[in-house]
Short mmCIF file of C-alpha atoms and ligand atoms in Angstrom, two decimals:
data_model
loop_
_atom_site.label_atom_id
_atom_site.label_comp_id
_atom_site.label_asym_id
_atom_site.label_seq_id
_atom_site.Cartn_x
_atom_site.Cartn_y
_atom_site.Cartn_z
CA MET A 274 -68.88 -126.82 160.39
CA ILE A 275 -70.05 -130.39 160.33
CA ARG A 276 -67.82 -133.04 158.67
CA THR A 277 -69.49 -136.45 157.33
CA GLY A 278 -69.30 -139.01 159.98
CA GLN A 279 -69.21 -136.71 162.87
CA THR A 280 -72.33 -136.44 165.26
CA PRO A 281 -72.35 -133.15 167.36
CA THR A 282 -75.21 -134.27 169.20
CA GLY A 283 -73.31 -137.56 170.26
CA SER A 284 -70.30 -135.53 170.94
CA ARG A 285 -72.25 -133.48 173.30
CA LEU A 286 -73.51 -136.27 175.36
CA ALA A 287 -70.41 -137.73 175.40
CA ALA A 288 -69.01 -134.57 177.11
CA THR A 289 -71.98 -134.50 179.43
CA ALA A 290 -70.98 -138.20 180.79
CA THR A 291 -67.30 -137.36 181.00
CA ALA A 292 -67.74 -134.29 183.06
CA LEU A 293 -69.78 -136.30 185.58
CA THR A 294 -67.49 -139.20 185.52
CA CYS A 295 -65.12 -136.51 186.61
CA VAL A 296 -67.29 -134.96 189.14
CA ILE A 297 -67.70 -138.44 190.98
CA ALA A 298 -63.85 -139.12 190.40
CA LEU A 299 -63.17 -135.75 192.19
CA ILE A 300 -65.54 -137.17 195.02
CA THR A 301 -63.85 -140.19 195.07
CA ALA A 302 -60.29 -140.06 194.30
CA GLY A 303 -59.49 -136.30 192.83
CA CYS A 304 -59.76 -135.66 189.04
CA THR A 305 -56.88 -134.75 187.23
CA GLY A 306 -58.17 -134.37 183.61
CA ALA A 307 -55.23 -134.88 181.85
CA ASP A 308 -54.55 -138.51 183.61
CA THR A 309 -58.23 -139.48 183.04
CA ASP A 310 -58.58 -143.17 181.42
CA GLY A 311 -58.94 -142.23 177.66
CA PHE A 312 -57.50 -138.79 177.47
CA ARG A 313 -54.63 -138.95 174.90
CA PRO A 314 -52.91 -136.49 172.26
CA GLY A 315 -54.74 -135.92 169.15
CA ALA A 316 -53.12 -137.25 166.08
CA THR A 317 -50.04 -135.17 164.62
CA ASP A 318 -50.94 -135.06 161.03
CA ALA A 319 -54.43 -135.73 159.16
CA GLY A 320 -53.53 -138.74 157.78
CA ASP A 321 -53.15 -137.81 154.16
CA PRO A 322 -50.00 -139.11 152.36
CA TYR A 323 -49.96 -136.52 149.99
CA VAL A 324 -49.02 -133.93 152.83
CA PRO A 325 -47.67 -135.62 155.51
CA GLY A 326 -47.23 -133.91 158.52
CA ARG A 327 -50.01 -131.53 157.86
CA GLY A 328 -53.10 -131.11 159.40
CA ASN A 329 -54.09 -132.78 163.03
CA GLY A 330 -56.66 -134.92 164.65
CA GLY A 331 -58.79 -134.52 167.78
CA TYR A 332 -60.27 -131.27 167.22
CA ASP A 333 -62.52 -129.56 164.73
CA VAL A 334 -61.86 -126.03 164.04
CA THR A 335 -64.91 -123.67 163.77
CA HIS A 336 -63.51 -120.24 163.44
CA TYR A 337 -60.38 -118.59 163.19
CA GLY A 338 -60.25 -115.12 164.26
CA LEU A 339 -56.98 -113.36 162.72
CA ASP A 340 -55.27 -110.08 163.64
CA VAL A 341 -51.90 -109.53 162.04
CA ARG A 342 -49.38 -106.56 161.45
CA TYR A 343 -46.92 -106.54 158.62
CA ASP A 344 -43.74 -104.15 158.17
CA PRO A 345 -42.70 -104.76 154.45
CA ALA A 346 -39.51 -102.36 155.69
CA THR A 347 -38.50 -105.20 158.23
CA ASP A 348 -40.64 -108.13 156.72
CA ARG A 349 -41.74 -108.85 160.25
CA LEU A 350 -44.91 -110.03 161.08
CA THR A 351 -46.39 -109.84 164.70
CA GLY A 352 -49.91 -111.85 165.13
CA ARG A 353 -52.74 -113.03 167.23
CA ALA A 354 -54.75 -116.02 166.04
CA VAL A 355 -58.02 -116.71 167.96
CA VAL A 356 -58.77 -120.56 167.27
CA THR A 357 -62.40 -121.76 168.48
CA ALA A 358 -62.66 -125.28 167.98
CA THR A 359 -64.41 -128.74 169.27
CA ALA A 360 -62.82 -131.46 170.86
CA THR A 361 -63.50 -134.80 168.83
CA GLN A 362 -62.07 -136.71 171.45
CA ASP A 363 -61.08 -136.64 175.09
CA LEU A 364 -57.94 -134.67 174.34
CA SER A 365 -54.78 -134.36 176.70
CA GLN A 366 -52.71 -132.68 173.95
CA PHE A 367 -53.03 -131.25 170.49
CA ASN A 368 -51.13 -129.88 167.63
CA LEU A 369 -51.45 -126.68 165.40
CA ASP A 370 -49.26 -126.38 162.30
CA LEU A 371 -46.99 -123.41 162.31
CA HIS A 372 -43.81 -122.98 159.83
CA GLY A 373 -41.55 -120.57 161.48
CA LEU A 374 -42.49 -117.53 163.63
CA ASP A 375 -42.08 -117.34 167.38
CA VAL A 376 -44.72 -118.13 169.63
CA ASP A 377 -45.07 -116.05 172.75
CA SER A 378 -47.73 -117.24 174.44
CA VAL A 379 -50.72 -119.64 174.12
CA SER A 380 -53.83 -119.39 175.95
CA ILE A 381 -57.04 -121.19 176.13
CA SER A 382 -60.25 -119.72 177.56
CA ASP A 383 -57.91 -116.68 178.66
CA ALA A 384 -55.56 -118.93 181.00
CA ARG A 385 -51.88 -119.40 179.75
CA VAL A 386 -51.25 -123.17 179.00
CA ASP A 387 -47.93 -125.39 178.32
CA HIS A 388 -46.80 -125.53 174.41
CA ARG A 389 -43.29 -126.05 172.77
CA ARG A 390 -42.48 -126.55 169.24
CA ASP A 391 -41.21 -129.54 167.09
CA GLY A 392 -40.74 -128.75 163.69
CA ASP A 393 -43.42 -127.19 161.92
CA GLU A 394 -45.87 -128.13 164.82
CA LEU A 395 -47.04 -126.10 167.74
CA VAL A 396 -47.50 -128.14 170.64
CA VAL A 397 -50.43 -127.25 173.24
CA THR A 398 -51.00 -129.23 176.42
CA PRO A 399 -54.51 -127.90 178.11
CA ARG A 400 -53.80 -128.03 182.12
CA ASP A 401 -56.96 -130.60 182.79
CA GLY A 402 -57.49 -132.11 179.03
CA LEU A 403 -60.14 -131.09 176.92
CA SER A 404 -63.50 -133.63 177.19
CA ARG A 405 -64.80 -134.97 173.91
CA GLY A 406 -67.41 -132.42 172.71
CA ARG A 407 -66.10 -129.43 174.36
CA GLN A 408 -65.75 -126.31 172.65
CA PHE A 409 -62.66 -124.21 173.60
CA THR A 410 -60.56 -121.24 172.24
CA VAL A 411 -57.08 -121.03 171.87
CA THR A 412 -55.24 -117.72 171.46
CA ILE A 413 -51.79 -117.73 170.06
CA GLU A 414 -49.63 -114.78 170.19
CA TYR A 415 -47.02 -114.94 167.91
CA ALA A 416 -44.21 -112.53 165.72
CA GLY A 417 -41.09 -113.36 163.44
CA VAL A 418 -39.89 -113.16 159.71
CA PRO A 419 -42.37 -115.40 157.69
CA ALA A 420 -40.67 -117.96 155.70
CA ALA A 421 -42.16 -119.66 152.39
CA VAL A 422 -42.27 -123.42 152.41
CA THR A 423 -40.69 -124.76 149.69
CA ASP A 424 -41.02 -127.99 147.95
CA GLY A 425 -39.20 -129.87 145.44
CA GLU A 426 -41.86 -131.45 143.73
CA LEU A 427 -44.78 -129.35 143.97
CA GLY A 428 -43.13 -125.48 144.22
CA SER A 429 -43.06 -123.22 146.76
CA GLY A 430 -45.84 -121.61 148.45
CA GLY A 431 -46.94 -119.77 151.44
CA PHE A 432 -45.76 -116.30 152.98
CA LEU A 433 -43.57 -114.31 150.12
CA HIS A 434 -41.85 -111.11 150.87
CA THR A 435 -42.47 -108.99 147.39
CA ALA A 436 -40.89 -105.74 146.14
CA ASP A 437 -43.76 -104.03 147.82
CA GLY A 438 -45.32 -105.85 150.35
CA ALA A 439 -45.88 -109.70 150.53
CA VAL A 440 -48.32 -112.34 149.15
CA ALA A 441 -49.30 -115.18 150.98
CA LEU A 442 -51.17 -118.31 148.96
CA GLY A 443 -50.49 -121.70 148.03
CA GLN A 444 -51.58 -125.24 147.25
CA PRO A 445 -51.75 -128.03 149.08
CA ASP A 446 -50.66 -125.81 151.92
CA SER A 447 -49.35 -122.31 152.77
CA ALA A 448 -51.60 -120.99 155.68
CA ALA A 449 -49.13 -122.51 158.41
CA THR A 450 -46.27 -119.65 157.22
CA TRP A 451 -48.45 -116.71 158.55
CA PHE A 452 -50.82 -118.08 161.27
CA PRO A 453 -51.18 -121.27 163.23
CA VAL A 454 -53.69 -123.54 161.57
CA ASN A 455 -55.27 -127.05 161.26
CA ASP A 456 -53.74 -127.26 157.82
CA HIS A 457 -55.78 -129.71 155.86
CA PRO A 458 -58.99 -129.15 153.88
CA SER A 459 -60.68 -131.83 155.88
CA ASP A 460 -60.97 -129.06 158.39
CA LYS A 461 -63.02 -126.21 157.06
CA ALA A 462 -63.66 -123.21 159.24
CA SER A 463 -64.83 -119.49 158.94
CA TYR A 464 -62.61 -116.32 159.47
CA ASP A 465 -62.30 -113.02 160.24
CA ILE A 466 -59.07 -111.73 159.03
CA VAL A 467 -57.67 -108.34 160.33
CA VAL A 468 -54.38 -106.72 158.72
CA THR A 469 -52.67 -103.69 159.67
CA VAL A 470 -49.92 -102.40 157.09
CA PRO A 471 -48.50 -99.00 156.79
CA ASP A 472 -50.62 -96.15 155.48
CA GLY A 473 -50.56 -96.37 151.65
CA LEU A 474 -50.42 -100.14 151.15
CA SER A 475 -53.69 -102.38 150.61
CA ALA A 476 -54.09 -105.30 152.45
CA LEU A 477 -56.34 -107.71 150.62
CA SER A 478 -57.97 -111.02 151.78
CA ASN A 479 -60.76 -113.34 151.61
CA GLY A 480 -64.65 -112.36 151.77
CA VAL A 481 -66.43 -109.44 152.96
CA PRO A 482 -64.53 -106.23 153.26
CA GLY A 483 -65.37 -104.25 156.75
CA PRO A 484 -64.41 -100.91 157.33
CA THR A 485 -60.48 -99.70 157.23
CA SER A 486 -59.20 -97.49 160.13
CA SER A 487 -55.82 -95.55 160.54
CA ALA A 488 -53.62 -94.45 163.13
CA ASP A 489 -50.41 -93.49 163.83
CA GLY A 490 -49.25 -94.46 160.08
CA TRP A 491 -50.91 -97.64 160.12
CA THR A 492 -54.06 -98.71 158.27
CA THR A 493 -56.36 -101.69 159.05
CA TRP A 494 -58.03 -103.51 156.50
CA ARG A 495 -60.95 -106.07 157.59
CA TRP A 496 -62.10 -109.23 155.84
CA SER A 497 -65.12 -111.59 157.03
CA GLU A 498 -65.32 -114.99 155.18
CA ARG A 499 -68.27 -116.34 157.05
CA ALA A 500 -68.76 -119.76 154.85
CA PRO A 501 -66.47 -122.67 155.81
CA MET A 502 -63.10 -122.37 154.13
CA ALA A 503 -60.18 -124.48 153.42
CA SER A 504 -57.05 -123.08 155.12
CA TYR A 505 -55.10 -123.31 151.42
CA LEU A 506 -58.02 -121.27 150.16
CA SER A 507 -57.01 -118.43 152.42
CA THR A 508 -54.62 -115.40 151.47
CA LEU A 509 -53.31 -112.54 152.18
CA VAL A 510 -51.87 -109.92 149.36
CA ILE A 511 -50.34 -106.64 150.45
CA GLY A 512 -48.91 -103.87 148.71
CA ASN A 513 -49.41 -101.19 145.88
CA TYR A 514 -52.79 -102.25 144.39
CA ARG A 515 -55.20 -100.59 142.26
CA VAL A 516 -58.73 -101.73 144.04
CA THR A 517 -61.89 -101.42 142.51
CA SER A 518 -64.75 -101.78 145.28
CA GLY A 519 -68.57 -102.08 144.12
CA THR A 520 -71.59 -104.68 144.11
CA HIS A 521 -72.44 -107.43 141.89
CA GLY A 522 -75.61 -109.20 142.35
CA GLY A 523 -76.11 -107.32 145.58
CA ARG A 524 -72.89 -108.80 147.16
CA PRO A 525 -69.36 -106.87 147.44
CA MET A 526 -67.24 -107.21 144.55
CA VAL A 527 -63.45 -106.29 145.10
CA THR A 528 -61.09 -107.01 142.36
CA ALA A 529 -57.33 -105.83 142.51
CA VAL A 530 -54.43 -105.44 140.03
CA ALA A 531 -51.05 -104.58 141.34
CA ALA A 532 -50.19 -100.90 140.37
CA SER A 533 -47.27 -101.97 138.54
CA LEU A 534 -49.40 -103.59 135.68
CA PRO A 535 -51.13 -101.71 133.08
CA ALA A 536 -53.94 -99.92 134.15
CA SER A 537 -56.41 -100.72 131.27
CA GLY A 538 -54.12 -104.07 130.22
CA GLY A 539 -54.87 -107.62 129.69
CA ALA A 540 -54.86 -108.47 133.51
CA ALA A 541 -57.43 -105.59 134.58
CA SER A 542 -59.61 -106.33 131.61
CA SER A 543 -59.63 -110.31 132.35
CA VAL A 544 -60.51 -109.56 136.29
CA ALA A 545 -63.18 -106.74 135.24
CA ARG A 546 -65.34 -109.64 133.47
CA THR A 547 -65.28 -111.69 137.19
CA GLY A 548 -69.23 -110.72 137.40
CA GLU A 549 -69.96 -111.99 134.01
CA ILE A 550 -68.10 -115.13 134.11
CA VAL A 551 -69.58 -116.01 137.66
CA ASP A 552 -73.04 -115.28 136.27
CA PHE A 553 -72.32 -117.81 133.36
CA LEU A 554 -71.31 -120.24 135.51
CA ALA A 555 -73.82 -120.13 137.90
CA SER A 556 -76.13 -120.62 135.11
CA ARG A 557 -74.54 -124.28 134.81
CA PHE A 558 -73.61 -125.04 138.28
CA GLY A 559 -76.31 -123.53 140.42
CA PRO A 560 -76.27 -120.48 142.59
CA TYR A 561 -72.69 -118.79 143.66
CA PRO A 562 -71.50 -120.17 147.03
CA PHE A 563 -70.48 -117.00 148.90
CA ASP A 564 -71.15 -113.83 150.22
CA SER A 565 -68.59 -111.94 148.13
CA TYR A 566 -66.71 -111.73 144.99
CA GLY A 567 -63.48 -110.43 143.44
CA GLY A 568 -60.11 -111.31 141.72
CA ILE A 569 -56.49 -110.32 142.55
CA VAL A 570 -53.62 -109.91 140.01
CA VAL A 571 -50.12 -110.13 141.50
CA ALA A 572 -46.84 -108.90 139.80
CA ASP A 573 -44.45 -111.20 141.41
CA ASP A 574 -43.11 -113.42 138.92
CA ARG A 575 -42.65 -116.07 141.65
CA ILE A 576 -46.32 -116.72 141.76
CA GLY A 577 -46.23 -118.58 138.57
CA TYR A 578 -49.83 -120.04 139.03
CA ALA A 579 -53.35 -118.85 139.89
CA LEU A 580 -55.23 -120.13 142.85
CA GLU A 581 -58.98 -120.15 143.59
CA THR A 582 -58.64 -118.68 147.04
CA GLN A 583 -62.10 -118.46 148.27
CA SER A 584 -64.40 -115.57 147.11
CA ARG A 585 -61.14 -113.89 145.42
CA PRO A 586 -58.76 -115.64 143.36
CA VAL A 587 -54.96 -114.86 143.23
CA TYR A 588 -53.72 -114.56 139.19
CA GLY A 589 -49.95 -114.47 138.71
CA PRO A 590 -48.64 -112.27 136.02
CA ALA A 591 -47.87 -114.92 133.63
CA PHE A 592 -51.20 -115.85 132.65
CA PHE A 593 -51.14 -112.10 130.92
CA THR A 594 -48.08 -112.15 129.07
CA GLY A 595 -47.87 -109.80 126.08
CA ASP A 596 -50.51 -107.70 128.06
CA ARG A 597 -53.00 -110.38 126.43
CA PRO A 598 -56.69 -110.76 127.99
CA ASN A 599 -57.15 -114.28 129.51
CA PRO A 600 -60.95 -115.03 130.51
CA GLY A 601 -60.06 -118.64 130.36
CA VAL A 602 -58.08 -118.60 133.48
CA VAL A 603 -60.86 -116.27 135.39
CA ALA A 604 -63.23 -119.03 134.38
CA HIS A 605 -61.08 -121.72 136.02
CA GLU A 606 -60.42 -120.53 139.27
CA LEU A 607 -63.92 -119.20 139.64
CA ALA A 608 -65.23 -122.47 138.62
CA HIS A 609 -63.28 -123.53 141.65
CA GLN A 610 -65.46 -121.47 144.02
CA TRP A 611 -67.90 -124.48 143.72
CA PHE A 612 -65.74 -127.46 143.00
CA GLY A 613 -62.89 -127.38 145.49
CA ASP A 614 -63.94 -124.10 147.87
CA SER A 615 -67.58 -124.62 148.37
CA VAL A 616 -67.42 -128.54 147.72
CA SER A 617 -64.08 -129.36 148.95
CA LEU A 618 -61.80 -132.54 149.18
CA SER A 619 -61.41 -134.94 152.00
CA ARG A 620 -58.30 -135.98 150.72
CA TRP A 621 -55.79 -134.64 148.21
CA GLY A 622 -55.86 -137.98 146.19
CA ASP A 623 -59.42 -136.92 144.89
CA ILE A 624 -58.02 -133.34 143.66
CA TRP A 625 -59.48 -134.27 140.20
CA LEU A 626 -62.63 -133.42 141.61
CA ASN A 627 -61.24 -129.71 141.81
CA GLU A 628 -59.15 -129.75 138.53
CA GLY A 629 -61.15 -131.92 136.27
CA PHE A 630 -64.38 -129.73 137.06
CA ALA A 631 -62.17 -126.35 136.89
CA SER A 632 -60.94 -127.52 133.55
CA TYR A 633 -64.10 -128.34 131.86
CA ALA A 634 -65.65 -125.07 133.04
CA GLU A 635 -62.73 -123.40 130.73
CA TRP A 636 -64.28 -125.73 127.73
CA LEU A 637 -67.78 -124.46 128.77
CA TRP A 638 -66.57 -120.66 128.94
CA GLU A 639 -64.77 -120.80 125.52
CA GLU A 640 -67.72 -122.26 123.83
CA HIS A 641 -69.95 -119.88 125.37
CA ASP A 642 -67.30 -117.03 124.46
CA GLY A 643 -67.52 -117.81 120.84
CA GLY A 644 -64.40 -120.04 120.69
CA ARG A 645 -64.20 -123.69 120.32
CA THR A 646 -67.16 -126.14 121.35
CA ALA A 647 -66.76 -128.51 124.56
CA GLN A 648 -66.98 -131.17 122.15
CA ARG A 649 -63.87 -129.95 120.14
CA ASN A 650 -62.11 -129.51 122.85
CA PHE A 651 -62.94 -133.07 124.41
CA ASP A 652 -61.76 -134.37 120.96
CA LEU A 653 -58.48 -132.64 121.05
CA GLN A 654 -57.83 -133.88 124.37
CA TYR A 655 -58.76 -137.40 124.04
CA ALA A 656 -56.73 -138.01 121.12
CA ALA A 657 -53.82 -136.17 123.33
CA THR A 658 -54.36 -138.37 126.52
CA ASP A 659 -51.70 -140.49 127.88
CA TRP A 660 -53.84 -143.05 129.51
CA THR A 661 -51.53 -144.81 131.76
CA GLN A 662 -51.86 -141.92 133.98
CA PRO A 663 -54.48 -142.03 136.60
CA SER A 664 -56.80 -139.02 137.53
CA VAL A 665 -57.54 -140.39 140.88
CA GLU A 666 -54.68 -141.20 143.30
CA PRO A 667 -52.51 -139.47 140.94
CA GLY A 668 -49.60 -139.82 143.26
CA ARG A 669 -48.04 -136.88 145.26
CA GLU A 670 -45.66 -136.10 142.34
CA HIS A 671 -48.72 -135.95 139.73
CA MET A 672 -51.10 -134.12 141.81
CA PHE A 673 -50.96 -131.04 139.49
CA GLY A 674 -50.44 -133.48 136.56
CA THR A 675 -52.38 -133.74 133.18
CA ALA A 676 -54.35 -136.68 134.28
CA VAL A 677 -55.79 -134.70 137.17
CA TYR A 678 -56.89 -131.52 135.16
CA LYS A 679 -57.36 -132.87 131.13
CA ARG A 680 -58.36 -136.26 132.03
CA GLY A 681 -60.57 -135.24 135.02
CA ALA A 682 -62.42 -132.78 131.97
CA LEU A 683 -62.76 -135.93 129.83
CA THR A 684 -64.29 -137.74 132.25
CA VAL A 685 -66.80 -134.97 132.98
CA HIS A 686 -67.72 -134.43 129.43
CA ALA A 687 -68.03 -138.34 128.89
CA LEU A 688 -70.47 -138.36 131.84
CA ARG A 689 -72.47 -135.57 130.10
CA ARG A 690 -72.53 -137.57 126.89
CA THR A 691 -73.68 -140.80 128.31
CA VAL A 692 -76.87 -139.43 130.61
CA GLY A 693 -77.43 -136.14 128.30
CA ASP A 694 -77.75 -132.30 128.96
CA ASP A 695 -80.37 -132.35 131.24
CA THR A 696 -79.40 -134.92 133.70
CA PHE A 697 -75.85 -133.62 133.48
CA PHE A 698 -76.67 -130.30 134.57
CA ARG A 699 -78.74 -131.69 137.18
CA ILE A 700 -76.21 -133.95 138.50
CA LEU A 701 -73.97 -130.72 138.69
CA ARG A 702 -76.42 -128.62 140.46
CA THR A 703 -77.49 -131.36 142.81
CA TRP A 704 -73.72 -131.74 143.83
CA THR A 705 -72.75 -128.30 144.35
CA ALA A 706 -76.02 -128.12 146.84
CA GLU A 707 -76.11 -131.24 148.57
CA ARG A 708 -72.26 -130.89 149.23
CA ALA A 709 -72.21 -127.07 149.70
CA ALA A 710 -70.09 -125.71 152.53
CA GLY A 711 -69.00 -129.62 153.03
CA ASN A 712 -66.14 -132.36 151.91
CA ALA A 713 -66.50 -134.89 149.92
CA THR A 714 -64.77 -137.96 147.64
CA THR A 715 -64.96 -139.07 144.26
CA SER A 716 -67.18 -142.18 145.72
CA ASP A 717 -69.54 -139.69 146.83
CA PHE A 718 -69.95 -137.96 143.44
CA VAL A 719 -70.01 -141.31 141.35
CA ALA A 720 -73.01 -142.22 144.04
CA LEU A 721 -74.76 -139.05 143.45
CA ALA A 722 -74.54 -139.12 139.84
CA GLU A 723 -76.09 -142.61 140.00
CA ARG A 724 -78.84 -141.65 142.20
CA VAL A 725 -79.93 -138.49 139.97
CA SER A 726 -79.38 -140.24 136.68
CA SER A 727 -80.91 -143.67 138.31
CA ARG A 728 -78.05 -145.52 135.90
CA GLN A 729 -75.11 -147.70 137.06
CA LEU A 730 -71.91 -145.32 136.21
CA ARG A 731 -69.42 -146.85 138.22
CA PRO A 732 -67.81 -148.83 135.24
CA LEU A 733 -67.86 -145.38 133.18
CA PHE A 734 -65.81 -143.49 135.88
CA ASP A 735 -63.61 -146.42 136.20
CA ALA A 736 -62.82 -146.49 132.66
CA TRP A 737 -62.13 -142.73 132.12
CA LEU A 738 -60.68 -141.86 135.38
CA VAL A 739 -58.37 -144.73 136.08
CA GLY A 740 -58.47 -147.46 133.01
CA GLY A 741 -55.01 -148.01 131.61
CA SER A 742 -56.34 -147.72 127.91
CA PRO A 743 -58.39 -145.50 125.83
CA PRO A 744 -62.17 -145.95 126.86
CA SER A 745 -64.60 -146.28 124.25
CA LEU A 746 -66.44 -143.16 123.18
CA PRO A 747 -70.02 -142.65 124.22
ZN1 LIG B 85 -57.50 -125.27 139.32
#
C-alpha cells in the first residue's frame, strides 16, 4: 500500500543512508541503533480526533496474517498475528492497538523483543530500532476471552459472543478486540485470515475462500483479501449458518444466513440479490473493486446495524423484521464497496464521502427497482433537512447522523443536477478508478469533480455540505 504523500523510493534511500551511517558509527564508536540520534517512538495514535487513541504512527502495515482459534464453549480465543509493515521513520518503539487479551510473546524477524501493555496499546520495543524504510515482520502470540468495546455515543462494537458462536465487526473501530492492529482506516493492508472452530460451525470472513480442513474435532476455514482493507472493514462471523457458495462474474460469491432465520424469508431473498445489485451499481460506479462477493445475515439483535465489511457486508436481523425483503440495505452496503472500502477515508471527519454516496445509491437502486425516483427522494429529503447540521466535520457525536447520510446524498444529487448526468457519472467513475485501493478526503473529491467537469464547484459543495441555510436548487 502506498498512501498519499509517501515516497517509498525516498524511504528506501533514507534507510540505506541510515544503514551506512550505522556501519560507520559501528567502526568509530559503536552502533546501538535505538540510541542513534533521530530514532524515536512512533505516535501512539493516528491523530484523528474522532477516534482518540486509535491507530498509531511510525510504520505502515502492508499485510496481516491472522490465525485464530475460537471455542464458543469457553469463549476463549487463541491467536497468532503476523504483521508485515514498513517503518516510516527511524523507529525506537511502536504501538499496535489491542483491546483486552493477553500477549504471550512478540517477535520481530523471529527474534523475541520487549513488549508491554498500556491500556488498549501494545507497546513493542525492537532491539536495535528500525530504520526508516525498513520492512519488518512482527509476530504476536496472544490469547484470552475477547471483550467488546462500548462507546456511549457510538454504540458497542467488536467481538461479541453469541448464542452459537461469535461475531466481530463495528465502526469506527472493532478489529483491536480480536487481533493486534494499526486500527485506523488511513493504514490499509491485505489480509489472510485463518479461523479454526469446532466441527459443524461455520467461520466466515472477508475475501476469497480457501480450502477448509478438519482435524481432531476442529475445522479450519481460510479467507484471503488481497485488496487493501481498512481494519474496521474486517469481520469474523462464527456460528450455525446456511452458507451458499458459488461464483458471480467469474469470482467467488459466498453468502450466509443465520440458521435460526427462515430459509426462504426476507433476509435470504435480499442477500440472494447481491449479484444483481452489484451489477447495477457497477453500471453506474465502474468495475466492482474486489476479487469476491457476498453477504452475511446474523441473528443477534445486538447487531442493530449493517456494515460494509469488505467484499462481504454483515446485516443485522432488524433490517428484515416481519420477514420482509430489504434490497435497499443491500444496495447501501454494496455501494460502500466502492465508496468507503476501495476509496477509503483518511480521517473520520470526511465520513459523508462514505455515507452520502451509499445513501444516494439507495435512491438509484430504488428508482431502478421500480420505486421512487432519485429526484423524488431528493425533493422529499430537501424539505425535511435541518441545514444547521454540517455533513463535513459533523462532530464525533453526529458522525452517524442524518446530515452525514441524507444531506450527503442531497449534495451528490445537487452535483448531478449541476453538471448533468454524463459528467456526473464520469466524475464518479473517475473517482473510483483513480482512488481505488487508496484513501482520500473531501478536498480531493471536490478537486476531481472540478477537473472532470471543468467547472468551479467549491461554492456548490460548500453550500450543500456545510452551509447553514437551504441552498438554492440547481
Ligand atoms: Zn453506510
